[in-house]
Short mmCIF file of C-alpha atoms in Angstrom, two decimals:
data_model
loop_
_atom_site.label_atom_id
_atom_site.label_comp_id
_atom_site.label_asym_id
_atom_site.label_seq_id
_atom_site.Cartn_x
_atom_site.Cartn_y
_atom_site.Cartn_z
CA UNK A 1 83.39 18.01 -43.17
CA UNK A 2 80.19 16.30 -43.06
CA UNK A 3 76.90 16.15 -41.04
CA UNK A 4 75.63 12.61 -41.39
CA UNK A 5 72.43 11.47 -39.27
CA UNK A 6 71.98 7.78 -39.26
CA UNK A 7 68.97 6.13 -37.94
CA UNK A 8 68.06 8.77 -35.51
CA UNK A 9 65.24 8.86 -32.62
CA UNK A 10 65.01 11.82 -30.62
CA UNK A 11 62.82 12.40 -27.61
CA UNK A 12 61.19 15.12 -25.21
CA UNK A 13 59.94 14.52 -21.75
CA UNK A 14 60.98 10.40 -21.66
CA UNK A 15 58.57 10.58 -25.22
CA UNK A 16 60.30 9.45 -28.84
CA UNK A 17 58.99 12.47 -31.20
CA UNK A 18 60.61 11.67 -34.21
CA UNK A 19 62.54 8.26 -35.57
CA UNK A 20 64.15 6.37 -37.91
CA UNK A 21 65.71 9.81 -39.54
CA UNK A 22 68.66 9.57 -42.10
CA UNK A 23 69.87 12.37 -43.78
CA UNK A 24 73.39 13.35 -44.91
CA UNK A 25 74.75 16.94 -45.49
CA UNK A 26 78.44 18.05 -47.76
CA UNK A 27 79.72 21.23 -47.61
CA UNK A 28 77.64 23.85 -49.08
CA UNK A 29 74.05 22.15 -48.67
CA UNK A 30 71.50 23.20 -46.36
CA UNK A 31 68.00 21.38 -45.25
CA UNK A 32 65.31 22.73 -43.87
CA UNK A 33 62.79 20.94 -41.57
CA UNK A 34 59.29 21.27 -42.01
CA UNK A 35 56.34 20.28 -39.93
CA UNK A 36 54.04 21.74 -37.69
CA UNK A 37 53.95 22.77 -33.78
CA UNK A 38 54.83 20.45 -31.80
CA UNK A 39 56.30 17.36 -33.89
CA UNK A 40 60.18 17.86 -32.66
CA UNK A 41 61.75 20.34 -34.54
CA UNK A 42 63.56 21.64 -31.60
CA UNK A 43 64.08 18.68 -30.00
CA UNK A 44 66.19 17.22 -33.10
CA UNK A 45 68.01 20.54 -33.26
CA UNK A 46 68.81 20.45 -29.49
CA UNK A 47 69.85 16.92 -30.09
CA UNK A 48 72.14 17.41 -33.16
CA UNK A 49 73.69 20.12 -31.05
CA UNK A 50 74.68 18.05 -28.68
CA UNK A 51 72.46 19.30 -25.61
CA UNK A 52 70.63 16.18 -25.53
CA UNK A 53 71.21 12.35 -26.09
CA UNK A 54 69.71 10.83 -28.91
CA UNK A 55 67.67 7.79 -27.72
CA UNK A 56 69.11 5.40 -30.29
CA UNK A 57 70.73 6.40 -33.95
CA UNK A 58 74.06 8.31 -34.31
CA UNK A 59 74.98 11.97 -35.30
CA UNK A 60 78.54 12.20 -36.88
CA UNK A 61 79.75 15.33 -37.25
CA UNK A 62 83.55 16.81 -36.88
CA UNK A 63 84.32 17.86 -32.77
CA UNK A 64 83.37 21.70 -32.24
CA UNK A 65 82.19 22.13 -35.53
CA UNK A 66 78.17 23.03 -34.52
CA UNK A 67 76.92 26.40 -33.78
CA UNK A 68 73.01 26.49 -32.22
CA UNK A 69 70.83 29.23 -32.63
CA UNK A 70 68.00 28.62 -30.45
CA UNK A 71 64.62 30.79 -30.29
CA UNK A 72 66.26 32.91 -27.01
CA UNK A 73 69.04 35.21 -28.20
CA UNK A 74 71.27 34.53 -25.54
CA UNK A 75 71.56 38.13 -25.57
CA UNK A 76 72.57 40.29 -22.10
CA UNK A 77 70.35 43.37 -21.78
CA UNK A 78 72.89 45.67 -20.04
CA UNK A 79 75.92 44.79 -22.33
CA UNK A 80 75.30 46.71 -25.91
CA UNK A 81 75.75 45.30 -29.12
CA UNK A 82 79.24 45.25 -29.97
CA UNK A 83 80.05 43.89 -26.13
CA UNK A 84 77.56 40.76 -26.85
CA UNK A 85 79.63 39.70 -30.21
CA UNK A 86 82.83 40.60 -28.24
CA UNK A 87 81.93 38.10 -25.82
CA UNK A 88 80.88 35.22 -27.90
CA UNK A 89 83.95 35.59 -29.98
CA UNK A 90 86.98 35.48 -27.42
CA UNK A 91 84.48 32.63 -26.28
CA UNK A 92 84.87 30.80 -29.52
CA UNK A 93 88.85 32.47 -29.95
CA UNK A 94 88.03 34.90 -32.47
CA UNK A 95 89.01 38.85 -32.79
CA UNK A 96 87.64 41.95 -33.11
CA UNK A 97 88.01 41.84 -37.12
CA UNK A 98 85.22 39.06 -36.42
CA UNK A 99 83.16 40.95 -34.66
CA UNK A 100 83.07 44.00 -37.11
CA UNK A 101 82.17 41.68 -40.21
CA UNK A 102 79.69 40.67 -37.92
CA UNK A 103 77.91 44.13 -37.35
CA UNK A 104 78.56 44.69 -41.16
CA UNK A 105 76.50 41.66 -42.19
CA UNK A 106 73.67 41.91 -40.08
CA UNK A 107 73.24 45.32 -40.61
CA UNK A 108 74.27 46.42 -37.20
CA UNK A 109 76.79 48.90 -37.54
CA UNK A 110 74.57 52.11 -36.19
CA UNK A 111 73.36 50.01 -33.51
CA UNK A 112 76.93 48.82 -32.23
CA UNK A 113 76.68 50.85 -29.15
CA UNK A 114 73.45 50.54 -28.01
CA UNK A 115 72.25 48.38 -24.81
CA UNK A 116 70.61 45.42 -26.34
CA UNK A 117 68.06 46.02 -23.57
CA UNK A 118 66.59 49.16 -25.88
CA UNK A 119 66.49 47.13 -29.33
CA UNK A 120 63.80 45.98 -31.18
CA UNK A 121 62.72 42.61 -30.65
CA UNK A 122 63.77 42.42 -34.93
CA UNK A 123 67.12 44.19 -33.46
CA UNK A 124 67.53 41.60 -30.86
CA UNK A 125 67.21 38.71 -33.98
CA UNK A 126 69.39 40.13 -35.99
CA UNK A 127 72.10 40.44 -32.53
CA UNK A 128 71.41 36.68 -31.89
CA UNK A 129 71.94 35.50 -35.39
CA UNK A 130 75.28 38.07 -36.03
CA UNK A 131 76.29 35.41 -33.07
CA UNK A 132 76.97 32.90 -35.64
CA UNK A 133 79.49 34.44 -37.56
CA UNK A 134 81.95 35.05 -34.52
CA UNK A 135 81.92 31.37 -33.73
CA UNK A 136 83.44 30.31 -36.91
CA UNK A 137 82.02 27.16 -36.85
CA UNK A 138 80.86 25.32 -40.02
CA UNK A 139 77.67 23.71 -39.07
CA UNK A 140 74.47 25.75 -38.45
CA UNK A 141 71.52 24.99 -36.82
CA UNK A 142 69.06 27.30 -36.90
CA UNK A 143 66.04 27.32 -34.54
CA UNK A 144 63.07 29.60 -36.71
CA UNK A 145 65.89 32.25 -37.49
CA UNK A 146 63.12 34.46 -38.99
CA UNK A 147 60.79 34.95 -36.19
CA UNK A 148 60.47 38.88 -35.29
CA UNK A 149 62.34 39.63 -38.93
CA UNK A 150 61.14 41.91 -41.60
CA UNK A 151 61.14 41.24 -45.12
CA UNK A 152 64.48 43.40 -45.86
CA UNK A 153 66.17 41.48 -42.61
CA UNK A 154 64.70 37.65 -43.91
CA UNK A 155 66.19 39.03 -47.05
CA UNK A 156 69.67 39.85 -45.52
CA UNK A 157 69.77 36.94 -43.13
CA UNK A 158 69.48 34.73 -45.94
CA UNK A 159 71.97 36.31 -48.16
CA UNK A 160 74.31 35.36 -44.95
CA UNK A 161 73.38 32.06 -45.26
CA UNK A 162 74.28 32.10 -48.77
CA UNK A 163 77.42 33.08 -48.23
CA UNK A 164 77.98 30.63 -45.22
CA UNK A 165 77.07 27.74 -47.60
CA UNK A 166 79.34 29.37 -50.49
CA UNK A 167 82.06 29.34 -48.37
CA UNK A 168 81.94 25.65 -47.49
CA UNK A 169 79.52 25.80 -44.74
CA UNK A 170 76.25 23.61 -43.70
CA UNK A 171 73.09 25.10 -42.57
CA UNK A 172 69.82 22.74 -40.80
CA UNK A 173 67.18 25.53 -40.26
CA UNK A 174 63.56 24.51 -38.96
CA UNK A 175 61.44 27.50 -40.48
CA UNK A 176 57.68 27.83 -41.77
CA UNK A 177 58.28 30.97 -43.88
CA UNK A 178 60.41 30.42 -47.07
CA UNK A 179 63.92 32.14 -46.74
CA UNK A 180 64.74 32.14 -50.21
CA UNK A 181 67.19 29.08 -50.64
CA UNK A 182 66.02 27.64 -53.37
CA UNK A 183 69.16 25.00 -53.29
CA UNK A 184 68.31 24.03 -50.24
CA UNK A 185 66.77 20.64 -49.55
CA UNK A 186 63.55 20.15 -47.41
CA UNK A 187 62.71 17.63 -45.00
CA UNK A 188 59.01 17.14 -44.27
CA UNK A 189 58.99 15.75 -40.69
CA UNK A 190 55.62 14.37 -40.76
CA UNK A 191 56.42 10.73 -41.60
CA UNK A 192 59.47 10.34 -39.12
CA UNK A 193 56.83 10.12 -36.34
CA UNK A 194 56.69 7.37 -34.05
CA UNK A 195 54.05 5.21 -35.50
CA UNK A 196 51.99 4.46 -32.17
CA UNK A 197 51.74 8.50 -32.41
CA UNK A 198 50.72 8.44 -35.75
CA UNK A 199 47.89 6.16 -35.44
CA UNK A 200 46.82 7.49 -31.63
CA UNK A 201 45.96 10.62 -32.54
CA UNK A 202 46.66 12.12 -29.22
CA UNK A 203 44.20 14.71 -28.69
CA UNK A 204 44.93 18.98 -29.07
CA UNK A 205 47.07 19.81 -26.19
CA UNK A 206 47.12 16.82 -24.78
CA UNK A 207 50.40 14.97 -23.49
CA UNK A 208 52.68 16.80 -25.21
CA UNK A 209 51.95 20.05 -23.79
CA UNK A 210 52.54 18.91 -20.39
CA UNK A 211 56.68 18.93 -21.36
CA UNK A 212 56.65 21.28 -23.77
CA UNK B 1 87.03 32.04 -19.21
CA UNK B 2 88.32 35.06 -18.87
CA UNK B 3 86.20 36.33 -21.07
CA UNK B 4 83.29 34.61 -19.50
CA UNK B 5 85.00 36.08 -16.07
CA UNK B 6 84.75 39.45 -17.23
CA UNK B 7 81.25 39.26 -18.76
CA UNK B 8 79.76 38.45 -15.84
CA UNK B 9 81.82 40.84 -13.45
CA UNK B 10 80.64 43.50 -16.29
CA UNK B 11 77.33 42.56 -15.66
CA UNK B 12 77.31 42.63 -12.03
CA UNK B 13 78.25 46.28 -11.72
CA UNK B 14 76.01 47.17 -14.25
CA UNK B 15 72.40 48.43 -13.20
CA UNK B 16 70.26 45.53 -11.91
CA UNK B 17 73.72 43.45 -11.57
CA UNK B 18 73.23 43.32 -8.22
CA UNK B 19 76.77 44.28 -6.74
CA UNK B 20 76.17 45.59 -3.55
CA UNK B 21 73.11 43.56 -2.41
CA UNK B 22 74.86 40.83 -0.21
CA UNK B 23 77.02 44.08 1.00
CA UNK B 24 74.43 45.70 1.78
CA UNK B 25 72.42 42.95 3.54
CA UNK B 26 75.44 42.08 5.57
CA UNK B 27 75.70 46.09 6.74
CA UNK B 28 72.01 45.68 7.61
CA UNK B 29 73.17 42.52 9.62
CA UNK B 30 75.49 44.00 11.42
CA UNK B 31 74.15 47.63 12.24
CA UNK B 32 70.94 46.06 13.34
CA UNK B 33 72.22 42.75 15.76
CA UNK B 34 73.30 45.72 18.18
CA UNK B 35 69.96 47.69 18.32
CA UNK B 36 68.23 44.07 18.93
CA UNK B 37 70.97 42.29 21.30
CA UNK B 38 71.49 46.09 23.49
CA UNK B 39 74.68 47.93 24.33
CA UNK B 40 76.64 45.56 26.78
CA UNK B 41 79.63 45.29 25.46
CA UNK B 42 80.24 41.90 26.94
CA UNK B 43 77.59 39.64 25.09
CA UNK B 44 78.32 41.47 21.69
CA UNK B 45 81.45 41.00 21.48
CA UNK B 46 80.99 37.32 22.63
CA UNK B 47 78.54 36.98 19.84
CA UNK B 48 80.53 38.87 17.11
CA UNK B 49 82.28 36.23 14.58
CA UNK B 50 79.01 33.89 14.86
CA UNK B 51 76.60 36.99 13.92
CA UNK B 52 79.28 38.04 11.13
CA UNK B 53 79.88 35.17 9.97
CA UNK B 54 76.02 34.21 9.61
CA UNK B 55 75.31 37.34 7.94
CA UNK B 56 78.63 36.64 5.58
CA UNK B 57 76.80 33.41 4.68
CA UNK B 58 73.33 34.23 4.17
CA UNK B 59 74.44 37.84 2.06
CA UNK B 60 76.05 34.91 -0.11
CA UNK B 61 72.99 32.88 -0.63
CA UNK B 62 70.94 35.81 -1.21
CA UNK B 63 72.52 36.10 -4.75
CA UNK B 64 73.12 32.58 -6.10
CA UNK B 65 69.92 31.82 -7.40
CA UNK B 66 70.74 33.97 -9.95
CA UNK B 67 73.84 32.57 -11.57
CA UNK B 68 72.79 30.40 -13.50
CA UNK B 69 69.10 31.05 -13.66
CA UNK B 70 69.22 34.13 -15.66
CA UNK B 71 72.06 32.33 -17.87
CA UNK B 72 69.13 29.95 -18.17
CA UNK B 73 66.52 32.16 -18.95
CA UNK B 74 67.72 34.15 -21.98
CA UNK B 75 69.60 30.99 -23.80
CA UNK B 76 73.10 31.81 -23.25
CA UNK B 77 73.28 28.54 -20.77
CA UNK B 78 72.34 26.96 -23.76
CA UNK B 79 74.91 28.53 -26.19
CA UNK B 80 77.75 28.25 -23.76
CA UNK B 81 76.89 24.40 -23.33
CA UNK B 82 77.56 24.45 -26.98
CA UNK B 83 80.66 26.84 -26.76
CA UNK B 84 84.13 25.51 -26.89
CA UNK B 85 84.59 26.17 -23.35
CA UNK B 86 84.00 22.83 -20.94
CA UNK B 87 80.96 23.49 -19.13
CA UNK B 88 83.25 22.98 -16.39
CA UNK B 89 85.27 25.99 -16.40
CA UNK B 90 81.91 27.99 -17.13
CA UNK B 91 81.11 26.99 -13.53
CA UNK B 92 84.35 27.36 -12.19
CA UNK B 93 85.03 31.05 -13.88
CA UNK B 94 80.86 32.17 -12.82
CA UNK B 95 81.87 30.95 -9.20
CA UNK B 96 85.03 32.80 -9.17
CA UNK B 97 82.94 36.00 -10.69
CA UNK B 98 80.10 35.11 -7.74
CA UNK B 99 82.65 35.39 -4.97
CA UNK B 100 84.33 38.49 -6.08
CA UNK B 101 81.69 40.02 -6.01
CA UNK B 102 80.30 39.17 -3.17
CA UNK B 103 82.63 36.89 -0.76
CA UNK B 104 85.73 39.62 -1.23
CA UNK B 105 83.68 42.70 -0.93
CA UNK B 106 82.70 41.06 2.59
CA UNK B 107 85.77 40.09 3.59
CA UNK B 108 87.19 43.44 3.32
CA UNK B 109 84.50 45.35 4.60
CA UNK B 110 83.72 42.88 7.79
CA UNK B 111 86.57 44.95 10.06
CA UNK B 112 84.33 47.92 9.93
CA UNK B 113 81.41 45.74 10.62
CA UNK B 114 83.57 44.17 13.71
CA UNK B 115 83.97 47.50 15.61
CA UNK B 116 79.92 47.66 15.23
CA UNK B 117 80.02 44.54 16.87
CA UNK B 118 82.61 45.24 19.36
CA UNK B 119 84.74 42.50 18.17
CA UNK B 120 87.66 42.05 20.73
CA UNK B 121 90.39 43.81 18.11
CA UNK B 122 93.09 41.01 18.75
CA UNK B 123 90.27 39.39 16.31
CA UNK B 124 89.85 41.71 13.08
CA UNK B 125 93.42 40.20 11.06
CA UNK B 126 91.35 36.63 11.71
CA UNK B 127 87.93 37.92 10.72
CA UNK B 128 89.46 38.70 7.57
CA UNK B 129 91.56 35.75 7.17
CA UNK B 130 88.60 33.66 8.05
CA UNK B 131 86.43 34.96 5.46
CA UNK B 132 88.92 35.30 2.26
CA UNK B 133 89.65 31.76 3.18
CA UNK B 134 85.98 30.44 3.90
CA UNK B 135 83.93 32.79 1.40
CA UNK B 136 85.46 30.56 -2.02
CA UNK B 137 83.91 27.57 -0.58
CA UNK B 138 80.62 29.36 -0.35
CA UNK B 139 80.42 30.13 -3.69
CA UNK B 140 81.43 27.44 -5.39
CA UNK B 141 78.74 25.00 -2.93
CA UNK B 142 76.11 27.62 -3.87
CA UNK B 143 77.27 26.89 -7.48
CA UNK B 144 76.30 23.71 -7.44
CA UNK B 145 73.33 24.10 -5.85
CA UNK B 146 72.41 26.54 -8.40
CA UNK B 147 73.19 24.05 -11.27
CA UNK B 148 70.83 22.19 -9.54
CA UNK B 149 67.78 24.19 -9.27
CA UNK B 150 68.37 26.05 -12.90
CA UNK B 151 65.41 24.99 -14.39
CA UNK B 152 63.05 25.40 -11.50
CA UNK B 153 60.98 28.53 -12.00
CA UNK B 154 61.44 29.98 -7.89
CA UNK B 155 63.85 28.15 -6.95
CA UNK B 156 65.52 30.21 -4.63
CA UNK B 157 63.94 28.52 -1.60
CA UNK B 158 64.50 25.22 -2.81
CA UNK B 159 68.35 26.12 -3.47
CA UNK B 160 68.78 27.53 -0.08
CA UNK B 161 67.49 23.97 1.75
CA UNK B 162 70.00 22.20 -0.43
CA UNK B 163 72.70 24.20 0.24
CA UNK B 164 72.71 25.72 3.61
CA UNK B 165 73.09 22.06 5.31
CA UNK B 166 76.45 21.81 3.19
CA UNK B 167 77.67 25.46 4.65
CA UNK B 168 77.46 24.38 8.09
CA UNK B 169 81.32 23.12 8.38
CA UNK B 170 82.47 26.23 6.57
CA UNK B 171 80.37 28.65 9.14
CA UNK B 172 81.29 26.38 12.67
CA UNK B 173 85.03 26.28 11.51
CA UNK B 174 85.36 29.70 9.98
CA UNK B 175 83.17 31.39 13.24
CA UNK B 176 85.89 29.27 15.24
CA UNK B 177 88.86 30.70 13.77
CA UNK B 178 87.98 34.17 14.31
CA UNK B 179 86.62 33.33 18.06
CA UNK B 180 89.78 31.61 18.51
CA UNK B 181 91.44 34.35 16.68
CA UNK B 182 89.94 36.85 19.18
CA UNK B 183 90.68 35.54 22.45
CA UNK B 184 94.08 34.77 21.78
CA UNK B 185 94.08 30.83 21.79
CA UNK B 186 95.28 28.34 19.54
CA UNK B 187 93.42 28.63 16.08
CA UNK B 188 95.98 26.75 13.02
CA UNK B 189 93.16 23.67 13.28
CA UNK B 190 89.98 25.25 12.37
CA UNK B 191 91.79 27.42 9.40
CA UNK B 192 93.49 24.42 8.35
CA UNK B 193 89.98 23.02 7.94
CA UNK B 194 88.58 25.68 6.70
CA UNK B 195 91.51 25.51 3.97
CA UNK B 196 90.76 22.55 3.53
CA UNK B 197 87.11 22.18 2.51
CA UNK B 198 87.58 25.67 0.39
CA UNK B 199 90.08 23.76 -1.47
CA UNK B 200 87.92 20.21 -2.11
CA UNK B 201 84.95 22.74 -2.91
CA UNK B 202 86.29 24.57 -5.65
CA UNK B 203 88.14 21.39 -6.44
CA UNK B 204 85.10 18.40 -6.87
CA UNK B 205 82.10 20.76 -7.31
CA UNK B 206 82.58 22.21 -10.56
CA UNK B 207 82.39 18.91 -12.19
CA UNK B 208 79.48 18.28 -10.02
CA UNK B 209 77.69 21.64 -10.89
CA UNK B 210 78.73 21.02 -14.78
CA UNK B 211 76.73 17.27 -14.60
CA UNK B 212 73.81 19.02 -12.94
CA UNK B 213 73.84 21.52 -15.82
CA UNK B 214 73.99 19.22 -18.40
CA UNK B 215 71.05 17.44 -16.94
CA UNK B 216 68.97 20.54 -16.90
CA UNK B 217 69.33 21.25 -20.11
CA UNK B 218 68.19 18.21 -21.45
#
């Protein structure tokens, strides 16, 4: 069980965003990506999860082993919150025990019959991230997990994560606020730029925005 | 898939599913075709398995730009690509969800809809036929043209010119069954060919749709 990225270029809209990126993670570790708006954080998460090709480089990772959180919830409004887990896990072949550690860790026990259309949009977060824990997969990727959080929920969210990586799992998480994982490695994204980008200086919102 | 299967039949009867909509535009169909056409009985019932089977077609279209789109919209398209289940069987279990909720509701109701019509009643057992048989095809060729248009914002209009062209066999032969059906004559060719593009449908296009998909989410 290993995530290993050799050599990797990643692009958005026919543009490379990010190159040349080599990084290597065992069981237990976690890295989080740093950079600001705009310089591919996404992209290389959409791209290690498989919903994208890489333009050159390689991505080794164990079949099925991925789980992608992505900024939408993938959450259905009319189905509550227990039916949403319930679905992802026969999805991924897990049972109902799965789903009530679930509610447990994310704190959503007194919320497991509501309508996810009436939560909170820090409700909603917590929903999408309980998600990851009834696909039993090792391998996290984690699209700015915190967004819409409060400090107790960061807090909480990151004692999952914790426990995910004591347990023998891998976390990639692109985040600006700190989550409290002081073991965890950080990858500043800056340099991996394409170097004609680096030196061009495209102008604020220019060519990038049109595929963003 | 059956999990998958049941989410999204869940969802449909749920408020703002929209069960009932291509029902209820087909009843419109038929309860208004009289009131414009008049009350001889002779051209209406001449007219009966085209109209029906028009308004069958179009109640279909009228709900496949949602399929995928609102999949799309709130991430799960994204999550499922990801899931353990082939992207292929996604399409083929939200097709199969698509047409029972809409394609067997219609097939059931349509006798009801054929005495509005005055269909000749030698034709009702083939109206019925014709539409359980025809109806899969329908959804699983708006399916893929849903896959298509996912990302589009609007892009229901754009869906419906890609896909209506490829429901013209299924509406000439399944119109011709129930005509045939009706009047008595000789019908086993048309259903056979009917049969027969339901069954490459839902066999090709799910791989087709899946590609599409895939695409779109780049």
């Amino acid at each position: 069980m290993e995530l290993k990225v050799s050599d990797l270029a990643v692009s958005r809209g026919g543009l490379v965003v990010l190159e040349g990126l080599d990084f290597a993670l065992a069981p237990g570790q976690a890295l989080v990506l740093r950079g600001p708006n705009g310089i591919g954080k996404t992209t290389l998460l959409r791209t290690l999860a498989g919903l994208q090709p890489a333009v050159a480089g390689a991505i080794s990772a164990p079949p099925e082993s991925l789980a992608y959180a992505s900024h939408s919830d993938g959450l259905k409004a009319a189905l509550d919150v227990t039916e949403n887990l319930q679905f992802w896990a026969s999805v991924h072949g897990l049972d109902a025990a799965a789903v009530g550690a679930a509610l447990d860790a994310m704190n959503l026990r007194a919320l497991a019959r509501r309508p996810a259309a009436n939560l909170s949009a820090g409700q909603k977060r917590r929903l999408g991230l309980a998600r990851l824990l009834v696909t039993g997969r090792p391998v996290w990727l984690l699209d700015e997990p915190t967004v819409s959080l409060d400090t107790a929920s960061v807090a909480l969210f990151a004692a999952v994560v914790r426990g995910h990586l004591a347990a023998g799992g891998l976390a990639v998480l692109a985040s600006h606020i700190d989550l409290g994982l002081p073991e965890a490695a950080v990858l500043d994204l800056g340099p991996f730029r394409p170097l004609r980008a680096r030196e061009a200086h495209p102008p604020a919102g220019g060519f990038d925005e049109a595929f963003a | 898939m059956i999990a998958l299967l049941v989410r999204d039949l869940r969802l449909a009867v749920r408020a703002g599913g929209g069960f009932g909509l291509g029902l209820a535009f087909f009843l419109l169909v038929a309860v208004l075709v009289p009131l414009g056409v008049g009350p001889e009985g002779g051209t209406l019932g001449r007219i009966a398995p085209g109209i029906l089977w028009v308004g069958a077609l179009l109640a279909c279209l009228l709900s496949l730009d949602r399929l995928f789109a609102l999949d799309f919209e709130d991430g799960s398209l994204d999550l499922l690509a990801t899931a353990p289940l082939p992207l292929e069987g996604a399409v083929a279990a939200k097709a199969l969800a698509h047409w029972l909720v809409t394609g067997l509701p219609l097939a059931l109701l349509s006798p009801v809809l054929g005495i509005l019509l005055n269909l000749p009643a030698a034709g009702y057992l083939w109206l019925v036929v014709s539409l359980l048989v025809g109806t899969p095809a329908l959804s699983v060729i708006g399916a893929f043209g849903a896959a298509v248009t996912v990302g589009l914002k609007r892009g229901g209009l754009l869906l419906s010119l890609l896909v209506l062209p490829l429901y013209v066999p299924t509406l000439i032969f399944g119109a011709e069954v129930v005509k045939r059906g009706a009047t008595g004559a000789e019908f086993a060719t048309p259903l056979a060919l009917l049969a027969a593009i339901t069954a490459g449908a839902a066999a090709l296009l799910p791989f087709a749709a899946a590609a599409a998909l895939r695409i779109n989410l780049r």
